[in-house]
mmCIF file of C-alpha atoms in Angstrom:
data_model
loop_
_atom_site.group_PDB
_atom_site.id
_atom_site.type_symbol
_atom_site.label_atom_id
_atom_site.label_comp_id
_atom_site.label_asym_id
_atom_site.label_seq_id
_atom_site.Cartn_x
_atom_site.Cartn_y
_atom_site.Cartn_z
ATOM 1 C CA MET X 1 -8.194 31.642 -15.308
ATOM 2 C CA LYS X 2 -5.272 34.050 -14.897
ATOM 3 C CA PRO X 3 -5.592 34.899 -11.195
ATOM 4 C CA VAL X 4 -5.612 31.171 -10.486
ATOM 5 C CA LYS X 5 -2.344 30.845 -12.405
ATOM 6 C CA ILE X 6 -0.729 33.728 -10.510
ATOM 7 C CA LEU X 7 -1.804 32.206 -7.188
ATOM 8 C CA PHE X 8 -0.585 28.791 -8.274
ATOM 9 C CA ILE X 9 3.188 29.396 -8.365
ATOM 10 C CA PRO X 10 3.651 30.710 -4.768
ATOM 11 C CA LEU X 11 1.269 28.042 -3.473
ATOM 12 C CA MET X 12 3.306 25.336 -5.224
ATOM 13 C CA GLY X 13 6.465 26.730 -3.629
ATOM 14 C CA LEU X 14 4.771 26.744 -0.265
ATOM 15 C CA ILE X 15 3.637 23.117 -0.571
ATOM 16 C CA VAL X 16 7.186 21.968 -1.402
ATOM 17 C CA ALA X 17 8.477 23.916 1.605
ATOM 18 C CA LEU X 18 5.733 22.319 3.737
ATOM 19 C CA ILE X 19 6.671 18.798 2.631
ATOM 20 C CA ILE X 20 10.288 19.397 3.667
ATOM 21 C CA LEU X 21 9.183 21.037 6.926
ATOM 22 C CA MET X 22 6.720 18.261 7.812
ATOM 23 C CA LEU X 23 9.148 15.466 6.964
ATOM 24 C CA SER X 24 11.988 16.959 9.004
ATOM 25 C CA TYR X 25 9.591 17.839 11.833
ATOM 26 C CA GLY X 26 8.121 14.323 11.820
ATOM 27 C CA THR X 27 11.453 12.493 11.733
ATOM 28 C CA LEU X 28 13.129 14.661 14.378
ATOM 29 C CA GLY X 29 10.679 13.605 17.048
ATOM 30 C CA TYR X 30 7.427 15.516 16.696
ATOM 31 C CA SER X 31 5.191 15.610 19.725
ATOM 32 C CA PRO X 32 1.934 17.486 19.229
ATOM 33 C CA THR X 33 0.884 18.302 22.785
ATOM 34 C CA GLU X 34 2.187 17.617 26.257
ATOM 35 C CA TYR X 35 -0.965 15.991 27.590
ATOM 36 C CA ILE X 36 -2.552 12.723 26.366
ATOM 37 C CA ARG X 37 -5.921 13.192 24.734
ATOM 38 C CA GLY X 38 -8.937 11.014 25.509
ATOM 39 C CA LEU X 39 -8.615 8.729 22.501
ATOM 40 C CA GLY X 40 -4.872 8.324 23.024
ATOM 41 C CA GLU X 41 -5.407 7.436 26.670
ATOM 42 C CA PHE X 42 -7.982 4.765 25.760
ATOM 43 C CA LEU X 43 -5.772 3.231 23.071
ATOM 44 C CA LEU X 44 -2.670 3.227 25.256
ATOM 45 C CA LYS X 45 -4.606 1.548 28.062
ATOM 46 C CA GLN X 46 -5.746 -1.204 25.697
ATOM 47 C CA CYS X 47 -2.484 -1.725 23.820
ATOM 48 C CA TYR X 48 0.614 -0.840 25.800
ATOM 49 C CA ASN X 49 -0.453 -0.872 29.412
ATOM 50 C CA VAL X 50 2.696 -2.111 31.156
ATOM 51 C CA PHE X 51 1.180 -1.790 34.625
ATOM 52 C CA GLU X 52 -2.072 -3.651 34.027
ATOM 53 C CA LYS X 53 -1.230 -6.503 31.684
ATOM 54 C CA GLU X 54 -4.772 -7.812 31.268
ATOM 55 C CA TRP X 55 -5.238 -5.033 28.690
ATOM 56 C CA TRP X 56 -1.783 -5.429 27.228
ATOM 57 C CA ALA X 57 -1.254 -6.135 23.511
ATOM 58 C CA GLY X 58 2.545 -5.961 23.695
ATOM 59 C CA SER X 59 2.969 -3.414 20.912
ATOM 60 C CA PRO X 60 3.787 0.296 21.147
ATOM 61 C CA GLU X 61 2.239 0.721 17.687
ATOM 62 C CA VAL X 62 -1.384 1.281 18.567
ATOM 63 C CA ILE X 63 -2.841 1.028 15.058
ATOM 64 C CA THR X 64 -1.324 -2.394 14.318
ATOM 65 C CA ALA X 65 -2.358 -3.609 17.762
ATOM 66 C CA THR X 66 -5.899 -2.378 17.176
ATOM 67 C CA LEU X 67 -6.031 -3.946 13.705
ATOM 68 C CA TRP X 68 -4.780 -7.409 14.618
ATOM 69 C CA ASP X 69 -5.555 -7.785 18.315
ATOM 70 C CA TYR X 70 -8.505 -5.647 19.380
ATOM 71 C CA ARG X 71 -10.379 -5.861 16.029
ATOM 72 C CA GLY X 72 -8.647 -8.966 14.663
ATOM 73 C CA LEU X 73 -11.615 -10.555 12.900
ATOM 74 C CA ASP X 74 -12.292 -7.365 10.900
ATOM 75 C CA THR X 75 -8.786 -7.486 9.473
ATOM 76 C CA VAL X 76 -9.003 -11.203 8.745
ATOM 77 C CA TYR X 77 -12.183 -10.589 6.740
ATOM 78 C CA GLU X 78 -10.559 -7.642 4.982
ATOM 79 C CA THR X 79 -7.592 -9.834 4.016
ATOM 80 C CA THR X 80 -9.957 -12.526 2.773
ATOM 81 C CA VAL X 81 -11.877 -9.985 0.688
ATOM 82 C CA PHE X 82 -8.637 -8.807 -0.907
ATOM 83 C CA TYR X 83 -7.597 -12.410 -1.610
ATOM 84 C CA LEU X 84 -10.973 -13.140 -3.219
ATOM 85 C CA ALA X 85 -10.779 -9.938 -5.278
ATOM 86 C CA VAL X 86 -7.449 -11.074 -6.704
ATOM 87 C CA ILE X 87 -8.911 -14.521 -7.395
ATOM 88 C CA GLY X 88 -11.771 -12.762 -9.224
ATOM 89 C CA CYS X 89 -9.299 -10.752 -11.300
ATOM 90 C CA ILE X 90 -7.410 -13.930 -12.205
ATOM 91 C CA SER X 91 -10.605 -15.743 -13.177
ATOM 92 C CA VAL X 92 -11.632 -12.862 -15.465
ATOM 93 C CA PHE X 93 -8.313 -13.315 -17.298
ATOM 94 C CA ARG X 94 -8.674 -17.082 -17.353
ATOM 95 C CA LEU X 95 -5.441 -18.053 -19.032
ATOM 96 C CA LEU X 96 -5.037 -21.669 -19.987
ATOM 97 C CA GLN X 97 -1.261 -21.524 -19.945
ATOM 98 C CA PRO X 98 0.166 -18.913 -17.569
ATOM 99 C CA ARG X 99 3.566 -19.398 -19.199
ATOM 100 C CA LEU X 100 2.173 -18.205 -22.522
ATOM 101 C CA ALA X 101 3.184 -14.690 -21.552
ATOM 102 C CA GLU X 102 6.850 -15.633 -21.671
ATOM 103 C CA ILE X 103 6.527 -16.280 -25.386
ATOM 104 C CA ALA X 104 5.476 -12.683 -25.936
ATOM 105 C CA LYS X 105 8.821 -10.992 -25.443
ATOM 106 C CA GLU X 106 8.780 -7.285 -26.050
ATOM 107 C CA LYS X 107 11.328 -6.006 -28.535
ATOM 108 C CA GLU X 108 14.343 -4.122 -27.183
ATOM 109 C CA GLU X 109 13.725 -1.049 -29.357
ATOM 110 C CA TYR X 110 10.650 -0.102 -27.337
ATOM 111 C CA ALA X 111 12.682 0.251 -24.121
ATOM 112 C CA LEU X 112 13.002 3.710 -22.527
ATOM 113 C CA THR X 113 16.217 5.759 -22.352
ATOM 114 C CA VAL X 114 19.305 4.738 -20.346
ATOM 115 C CA ILE X 115 18.666 7.453 -17.732
ATOM 116 C CA VAL X 116 15.214 6.112 -16.919
ATOM 117 C CA ARG X 117 16.386 2.501 -16.826
ATOM 118 C CA VAL X 118 19.379 3.116 -14.528
ATOM 119 C CA ALA X 119 17.316 5.314 -12.193
ATOM 120 C CA THR X 120 14.567 2.690 -12.087
ATOM 121 C CA LYS X 121 17.056 -0.057 -11.242
ATOM 122 C CA ILE X 122 18.304 1.934 -8.234
ATOM 123 C CA VAL X 123 14.816 2.947 -7.106
ATOM 124 C CA LEU X 124 13.508 -0.631 -7.410
ATOM 125 C CA VAL X 125 15.962 -1.937 -4.811
ATOM 126 C CA VAL X 126 15.153 0.955 -2.457
ATOM 127 C CA ILE X 127 11.377 0.450 -2.789
ATOM 128 C CA ILE X 128 11.590 -3.278 -2.081
ATOM 129 C CA LEU X 129 13.902 -2.749 0.923
ATOM 130 C CA ILE X 130 11.688 -0.003 2.370
ATOM 131 C CA SER X 131 8.572 -2.139 1.953
ATOM 132 C CA ILE X 132 10.251 -5.026 3.811
ATOM 133 C CA ASN X 133 11.277 -2.569 6.524
ATOM 134 C CA ILE X 134 7.711 -1.238 6.869
ATOM 135 C CA ALA X 135 6.380 -4.806 7.139
ATOM 136 C CA LEU X 136 8.901 -6.195 9.639
ATOM 137 C CA HIS X 137 8.885 -3.019 11.747
ATOM 138 C CA GLY X 138 5.122 -2.526 11.588
ATOM 139 C CA HIS X 139 4.520 -3.527 15.206
ATOM 140 C CA ILE X 140 6.959 -0.927 16.576
ATOM 141 C CA THR X 141 6.773 2.088 14.260
ATOM 142 C CA PRO X 142 3.948 3.292 11.971
ATOM 143 C CA GLY X 143 3.383 0.799 9.186
ATOM 144 C CA GLY X 144 2.152 -2.741 8.843
ATOM 145 C CA GLY X 145 1.318 -5.417 6.335
ATOM 146 C CA PHE X 146 -1.060 -3.545 4.053
ATOM 147 C CA GLN X 147 1.043 -0.383 3.918
ATOM 148 C CA ALA X 148 4.165 -2.406 3.133
ATOM 149 C CA GLY X 149 2.344 -4.462 0.478
ATOM 150 C CA SER X 150 1.057 -1.378 -1.299
ATOM 151 C CA ALA X 151 4.542 0.171 -1.141
ATOM 152 C CA PHE X 152 5.937 -2.998 -2.724
ATOM 153 C CA ALA X 153 3.292 -2.810 -5.473
ATOM 154 C CA VAL X 154 4.982 0.279 -6.938
ATOM 155 C CA ALA X 155 8.125 -1.768 -7.725
ATOM 156 C CA PRO X 156 6.721 -4.218 -10.354
ATOM 157 C CA LEU X 157 4.644 -1.398 -11.869
ATOM 158 C CA LEU X 158 7.732 0.785 -12.303
ATOM 159 C CA ALA X 159 9.657 -2.144 -13.777
ATOM 160 C CA ILE X 160 6.837 -2.859 -16.250
ATOM 161 C CA ALA X 161 6.678 0.822 -17.254
ATOM 162 C CA ALA X 162 10.441 1.367 -17.572
ATOM 163 C CA PHE X 163 11.506 -2.032 -18.933
ATOM 164 C CA SER X 164 8.893 -4.582 -19.893
ATOM 165 C CA ARG X 165 6.677 -7.297 -18.506
ATOM 166 C CA TYR X 166 9.311 -9.834 -19.546
ATOM 167 C CA PHE X 167 11.897 -8.081 -17.341
ATOM 168 C CA VAL X 168 9.665 -8.516 -14.266
ATOM 169 C CA GLU X 169 9.257 -12.226 -15.002
ATOM 170 C CA LYS X 170 13.011 -12.555 -15.531
ATOM 171 C CA MET X 171 13.529 -11.015 -12.064
ATOM 172 C CA GLY X 172 11.660 -14.061 -10.750
ATOM 173 C CA LEU X 173 8.368 -12.326 -9.976
ATOM 174 C CA LYS X 174 6.139 -14.768 -11.858
ATOM 175 C CA MET X 175 2.487 -15.723 -11.549
ATOM 176 C CA ASP X 176 3.364 -19.074 -9.941
ATOM 177 C CA LEU X 177 5.420 -17.319 -7.256
ATOM 178 C CA SER X 178 2.578 -14.871 -6.685
ATOM 179 C CA HIS X 179 0.045 -17.700 -6.197
ATOM 180 C CA ALA X 180 2.360 -19.607 -3.857
ATOM 181 C CA LEU X 181 3.378 -16.669 -1.643
ATOM 182 C CA ARG X 182 -0.150 -15.209 -1.536
ATOM 183 C CA SER X 183 -1.514 -18.502 -0.273
ATOM 184 C CA LEU X 184 1.442 -18.846 2.122
ATOM 185 C CA GLY X 185 0.535 -15.444 3.607
ATOM 186 C CA LEU X 186 -3.061 -16.538 4.154
ATOM 187 C CA ILE X 187 -1.877 -19.848 5.682
ATOM 188 C CA ILE X 188 0.426 -17.971 8.096
ATOM 189 C CA ILE X 189 -2.490 -15.761 9.190
ATOM 190 C CA ALA X 190 -4.800 -18.780 9.618
ATOM 191 C CA LEU X 191 -2.247 -20.814 11.602
ATOM 192 C CA VAL X 192 -1.384 -17.924 13.932
ATOM 193 C CA ALA X 193 -5.075 -17.174 14.418
ATOM 194 C CA LEU X 194 -5.874 -20.822 15.239
ATOM 195 C CA THR X 195 -2.864 -21.515 17.510
ATOM 196 C CA PRO X 196 -4.517 -20.208 20.743
ATOM 197 C CA LEU X 197 -7.392 -22.672 20.242
ATOM 198 C CA PHE X 198 -4.995 -25.590 20.826
ATOM 199 C CA TYR X 199 -4.246 -24.125 24.259
ATOM 200 C CA PHE X 200 -7.992 -23.566 24.896
ATOM 201 C CA GLY X 201 -7.662 -19.834 24.334
ATOM 202 C CA TYR X 202 -9.906 -17.817 22.034
ATOM 203 C CA LEU X 203 -9.565 -17.152 18.314
ATOM 204 C CA LEU X 204 -6.954 -14.533 17.324
ATOM 205 C CA GLN X 205 -5.721 -14.240 20.905
ATOM 206 C CA ASN X 206 -2.442 -12.389 21.202
ATOM 207 C CA GLN X 207 -1.412 -11.989 24.848
ATOM 208 C CA ALA X 208 -2.358 -13.860 28.016
ATOM 209 C CA LYS X 209 -5.710 -12.830 29.501
ATOM 210 C CA PRO X 210 -7.002 -13.669 32.990
ATOM 211 C CA TRP X 211 -10.068 -15.496 31.605
ATOM 212 C CA SER X 212 -8.112 -17.601 29.095
ATOM 213 C CA PRO X 213 -5.526 -20.345 29.739
ATOM 214 C CA PHE X 214 -3.431 -19.497 26.642
ATOM 215 C CA PRO X 215 -0.025 -18.141 27.810
ATOM 216 C CA GLY X 216 0.276 -15.701 24.897
ATOM 217 C CA PHE X 217 2.798 -15.326 22.081
ATOM 218 C CA PRO X 218 6.316 -14.236 23.120
ATOM 219 C CA VAL X 219 6.682 -10.458 23.249
ATOM 220 C CA GLU X 220 10.467 -10.525 23.132
ATOM 221 C CA VAL X 221 12.786 -13.213 21.794
ATOM 222 C CA GLY X 222 16.340 -12.275 22.791
ATOM 223 C CA PHE X 223 16.941 -8.747 21.576
ATOM 224 C CA LEU X 224 14.121 -8.985 19.020
ATOM 225 C CA GLU X 225 10.844 -7.335 19.894
ATOM 226 C CA LEU X 226 8.089 -9.405 18.283
ATOM 227 C CA SER X 227 4.949 -8.019 19.970
ATOM 228 C CA GLY X 228 3.275 -11.420 20.149
ATOM 229 C CA SER X 229 1.271 -12.461 17.127
ATOM 230 C CA LEU X 230 1.352 -9.032 15.445
ATOM 231 C CA PHE X 231 4.733 -9.710 13.825
ATOM 232 C CA TYR X 232 3.539 -12.911 12.112
ATOM 233 C CA PHE X 233 0.241 -11.321 11.066
ATOM 234 C CA ASP X 234 2.122 -8.429 9.467
ATOM 235 C CA ILE X 235 4.310 -10.841 7.479
ATOM 236 C CA GLY X 236 1.250 -12.773 6.273
ATOM 237 C CA GLU X 237 -0.601 -9.613 5.282
ATOM 238 C CA TYR X 238 2.487 -8.238 3.521
ATOM 239 C CA LEU X 239 2.866 -11.395 1.415
ATOM 240 C CA ASN X 240 -0.853 -11.415 0.615
ATOM 241 C CA VAL X 241 -1.133 -7.765 -0.456
ATOM 242 C CA ALA X 242 2.228 -7.467 -2.248
ATOM 243 C CA MET X 243 1.774 -10.661 -4.256
ATOM 244 C CA GLY X 244 -1.893 -9.865 -4.954
ATOM 245 C CA PHE X 245 -0.946 -6.538 -6.538
ATOM 246 C CA LEU X 246 1.858 -8.268 -8.436
ATOM 247 C CA ALA X 247 -0.594 -10.815 -9.908
ATOM 248 C CA ILE X 248 -3.013 -8.062 -10.993
ATOM 249 C CA PHE X 249 -0.267 -5.990 -12.621
ATOM 250 C CA LEU X 250 1.197 -9.000 -14.434
ATOM 251 C CA LEU X 251 -2.250 -9.774 -15.819
ATOM 252 C CA ILE X 252 -3.247 -6.273 -16.941
ATOM 253 C CA SER X 253 0.106 -5.684 -18.624
ATOM 254 C CA LEU X 254 -0.325 -8.788 -20.765
ATOM 255 C CA PRO X 255 -0.284 -7.889 -24.492
ATOM 256 C CA GLU X 256 -3.793 -8.057 -25.872
ATOM 257 C CA HIS X 257 -3.013 -10.408 -28.763
ATOM 258 C CA VAL X 258 -1.514 -12.991 -26.388
ATOM 259 C CA PHE X 259 -4.577 -12.862 -24.171
ATOM 260 C CA LYS X 260 -6.969 -13.084 -27.132
ATOM 261 C CA LYS X 261 -5.063 -16.045 -28.604
ATOM 262 C CA ASP X 262 -5.472 -17.920 -25.355
ATOM 263 C CA MET X 263 -9.179 -17.095 -25.246
ATOM 264 C CA GLU X 264 -9.639 -18.443 -28.784
ATOM 265 C CA VAL X 265 -8.311 -21.813 -27.659
ATOM 266 C CA VAL X 266 -11.011 -21.863 -24.966
ATOM 267 C CA LYS X 267 -13.668 -20.953 -27.531
ATOM 268 C CA SER X 268 -12.709 -23.679 -29.998
ATOM 269 C CA GLU X 269 -12.567 -26.330 -27.312
ATOM 270 C CA SER X 270 -16.044 -25.652 -25.970
ATOM 271 C CA MET P 1 -9.478 27.920 19.367
ATOM 272 C CA ILE P 2 -7.626 27.897 16.079
ATOM 273 C CA THR P 3 -4.377 25.992 16.354
ATOM 274 C CA LEU P 4 -1.488 25.600 13.938
ATOM 275 C CA GLY P 5 -2.705 22.117 12.986
ATOM 276 C CA LEU P 6 -6.126 23.389 11.953
ATOM 277 C CA ILE P 7 -4.619 26.174 9.836
ATOM 278 C CA LEU P 8 -2.342 23.603 8.179
ATOM 279 C CA LEU P 9 -5.313 21.332 7.517
ATOM 280 C CA ALA P 10 -7.373 24.167 6.040
ATOM 281 C CA TYR P 11 -4.491 25.116 3.756
ATOM 282 C CA LEU P 12 -3.814 21.502 2.689
ATOM 283 C CA PHE P 13 -7.442 20.707 1.935
ATOM 284 C CA SER P 14 -7.919 23.911 -0.066
ATOM 285 C CA MET P 15 -4.746 23.032 -2.000
ATOM 286 C CA ALA P 16 -6.213 19.569 -2.640
ATOM 287 C CA MET P 17 -9.438 21.202 -3.895
ATOM 288 C CA LEU P 18 -7.435 23.456 -6.221
ATOM 289 C CA PHE P 19 -5.435 20.524 -7.574
ATOM 290 C CA THR P 20 -8.603 18.501 -8.108
ATOM 291 C CA TYR P 21 -10.153 21.408 -10.024
ATOM 292 C CA LYS P 22 -7.022 21.703 -12.171
ATOM 293 C CA ALA P 23 -6.947 17.942 -12.784
ATOM 294 C CA ILE P 24 -10.550 17.962 -14.007
ATOM 295 C CA THR P 25 -10.240 21.018 -16.290
ATOM 296 C CA GLU P 26 -6.794 20.163 -17.695
ATOM 297 C CA LYS P 27 -6.850 18.993 -21.332
ATOM 298 C CA ASP P 28 -3.349 17.509 -21.273
ATOM 299 C CA LEU P 29 -3.868 14.146 -19.584
ATOM 300 C CA ILE P 30 -0.255 13.777 -18.391
ATOM 301 C CA LYS P 31 -0.529 17.133 -16.616
ATOM 302 C CA ALA P 32 -3.876 16.065 -15.174
ATOM 303 C CA ILE P 33 -2.222 12.957 -13.703
ATOM 304 C CA ILE P 34 0.499 15.122 -12.148
ATOM 305 C CA PHE P 35 -2.156 17.390 -10.620
ATOM 306 C CA SER P 36 -3.948 14.326 -9.269
ATOM 307 C CA ALA P 37 -0.691 13.088 -7.710
ATOM 308 C CA SER P 38 -0.135 16.533 -6.185
ATOM 309 C CA GLN P 39 -3.590 16.326 -4.639
ATOM 310 C CA SER P 40 -2.504 12.997 -3.137
ATOM 311 C CA VAL P 41 0.616 14.696 -1.742
ATOM 312 C CA ALA P 42 -1.562 17.311 -0.029
ATOM 313 C CA TYR P 43 -3.777 14.576 1.415
ATOM 314 C CA ALA P 44 -0.763 12.554 2.584
ATOM 315 C CA ILE P 45 0.593 15.564 4.496
ATOM 316 C CA ALA P 46 -2.893 16.158 5.893
ATOM 317 C CA TYR P 47 -2.862 12.593 7.244
ATOM 318 C CA ALA P 48 0.513 13.290 8.860
ATOM 319 C CA VAL P 49 -0.986 16.414 10.477
ATOM 320 C CA LEU P 50 -3.926 14.311 11.710
ATOM 321 C CA LEU P 51 -1.367 12.008 13.414
ATOM 322 C CA THR P 52 -2.160 8.920 11.322
ATOM 323 C CA PRO P 53 1.219 8.004 9.800
ATOM 324 C CA ASP P 54 -0.037 4.477 8.999
ATOM 325 C CA ILE P 55 -2.641 5.739 6.562
ATOM 326 C CA MET P 56 -0.132 8.248 5.204
ATOM 327 C CA LEU P 57 2.224 5.408 4.239
ATOM 328 C CA ALA P 58 -0.492 3.535 2.346
ATOM 329 C CA TYR P 59 -1.727 6.786 0.798
ATOM 330 C CA ILE P 60 1.718 7.683 -0.548
ATOM 331 C CA ALA P 61 2.169 4.215 -2.057
ATOM 332 C CA ILE P 62 -1.295 3.984 -3.615
ATOM 333 C CA GLY P 63 -2.263 7.619 -4.287
ATOM 334 C CA ILE P 64 1.050 8.826 -5.645
ATOM 335 C CA GLY P 65 2.708 5.589 -6.826
ATOM 336 C CA VAL P 66 0.335 2.910 -8.035
ATOM 337 C CA TYR P 67 -2.543 5.163 -9.132
ATOM 338 C CA SER P 68 -0.372 7.575 -11.144
ATOM 339 C CA ILE P 69 1.583 4.815 -12.873
ATOM 340 C CA ILE P 70 -1.595 2.907 -13.797
ATOM 341 C CA LEU P 71 -3.112 6.097 -15.252
ATOM 342 C CA LEU P 72 0.106 6.869 -17.174
ATOM 343 C CA TYR P 73 -0.014 3.315 -18.520
ATOM 344 C CA VAL P 74 -3.633 3.856 -19.596
ATOM 345 C CA VAL P 75 -2.796 7.182 -21.284
ATOM 346 C CA THR P 76 -0.110 5.490 -23.405
ATOM 347 C CA LYS P 77 -2.894 3.343 -24.869
ATOM 348 C CA THR P 78 -4.992 6.382 -25.917
ATOM 349 C CA GLU P 79 -4.264 9.962 -26.959
ATOM 350 C CA ARG P 80 -2.445 12.408 -24.739
ATOM 351 C CA TYR P 81 -4.704 15.409 -25.431
ATOM 352 C CA GLU P 82 -8.385 15.470 -24.690
ATOM 353 C CA SER P 83 -10.332 16.744 -27.730
ATOM 354 C CA GLU P 84 -13.250 19.156 -27.592
ATOM 355 C CA HIS P 85 -15.570 17.038 -29.759
ATOM 356 C CA VAL P 86 -16.131 13.589 -28.388
#
């Protein structure tokens, strides 16, 4: 056991140094090699081929373009599976009155120290802003809807841990909002996916193709770079994932006695 | 040919192995969660080395953020120290 412990301290120091090195290296413009590898060449040809626009997806971010343009149906199914998983979670906790949770206010004496609460308040704002940035910038820089949604998910969890479930609901992040925005995200994805069909294009079409009459979604609107349909898909996915996680966390943090009381009502009625 | 990236990857994955081993053998559950989060840090950097920053972003949010906080929340509902006789 001891040699492991002796090894551990310098290795821990090294990993902290590596994190700083990698982060500064990555943000200051890291380019791995001077030549383009085979996979990179293929992806660039399919996604950001300025010279031959029949392969063009309009986005310099290859992963988002691959997810929503080249393999669009996969991602739609993935989003649907996530939506259904959240629906399953909600139906396991089948609450008769979703507002019942508001009655169960936690007492103030259980709150954590001032240091934790102030730090959490600052961090919450930063997390939410960064997640919005990842979502709205997902078609230009690394990121996208799912990444942004999972980054957002840390915010309600932190608030529940540092303050209480009641605090999150007082911020306005309620179950009703979660249901509404989650469905709105799915509706956005469905509408954007179906739009090309009205122009006799194919499902989930992004840019104009020689074999399809659909003119394609606008790549640039003024100074904004939208990358066709990818921007709207990212917003829909962000709403779906972020609000799905929020619903799950609101449900699992429900005090047990509140949940059981609601279940008893179901039992006596049946 | 061994490049810098491969050496980095070898180091990061062996660190992740070490952290996983520590997380399993640790009796203090809070420390075990911290080791598990450190393993996620090593994996997140490994994803950056493998040039997949998209997955790195999701990994940081889920592996270090959501997963650790959920486990901390679970530990508050049980005991902090794992006992020998279960």
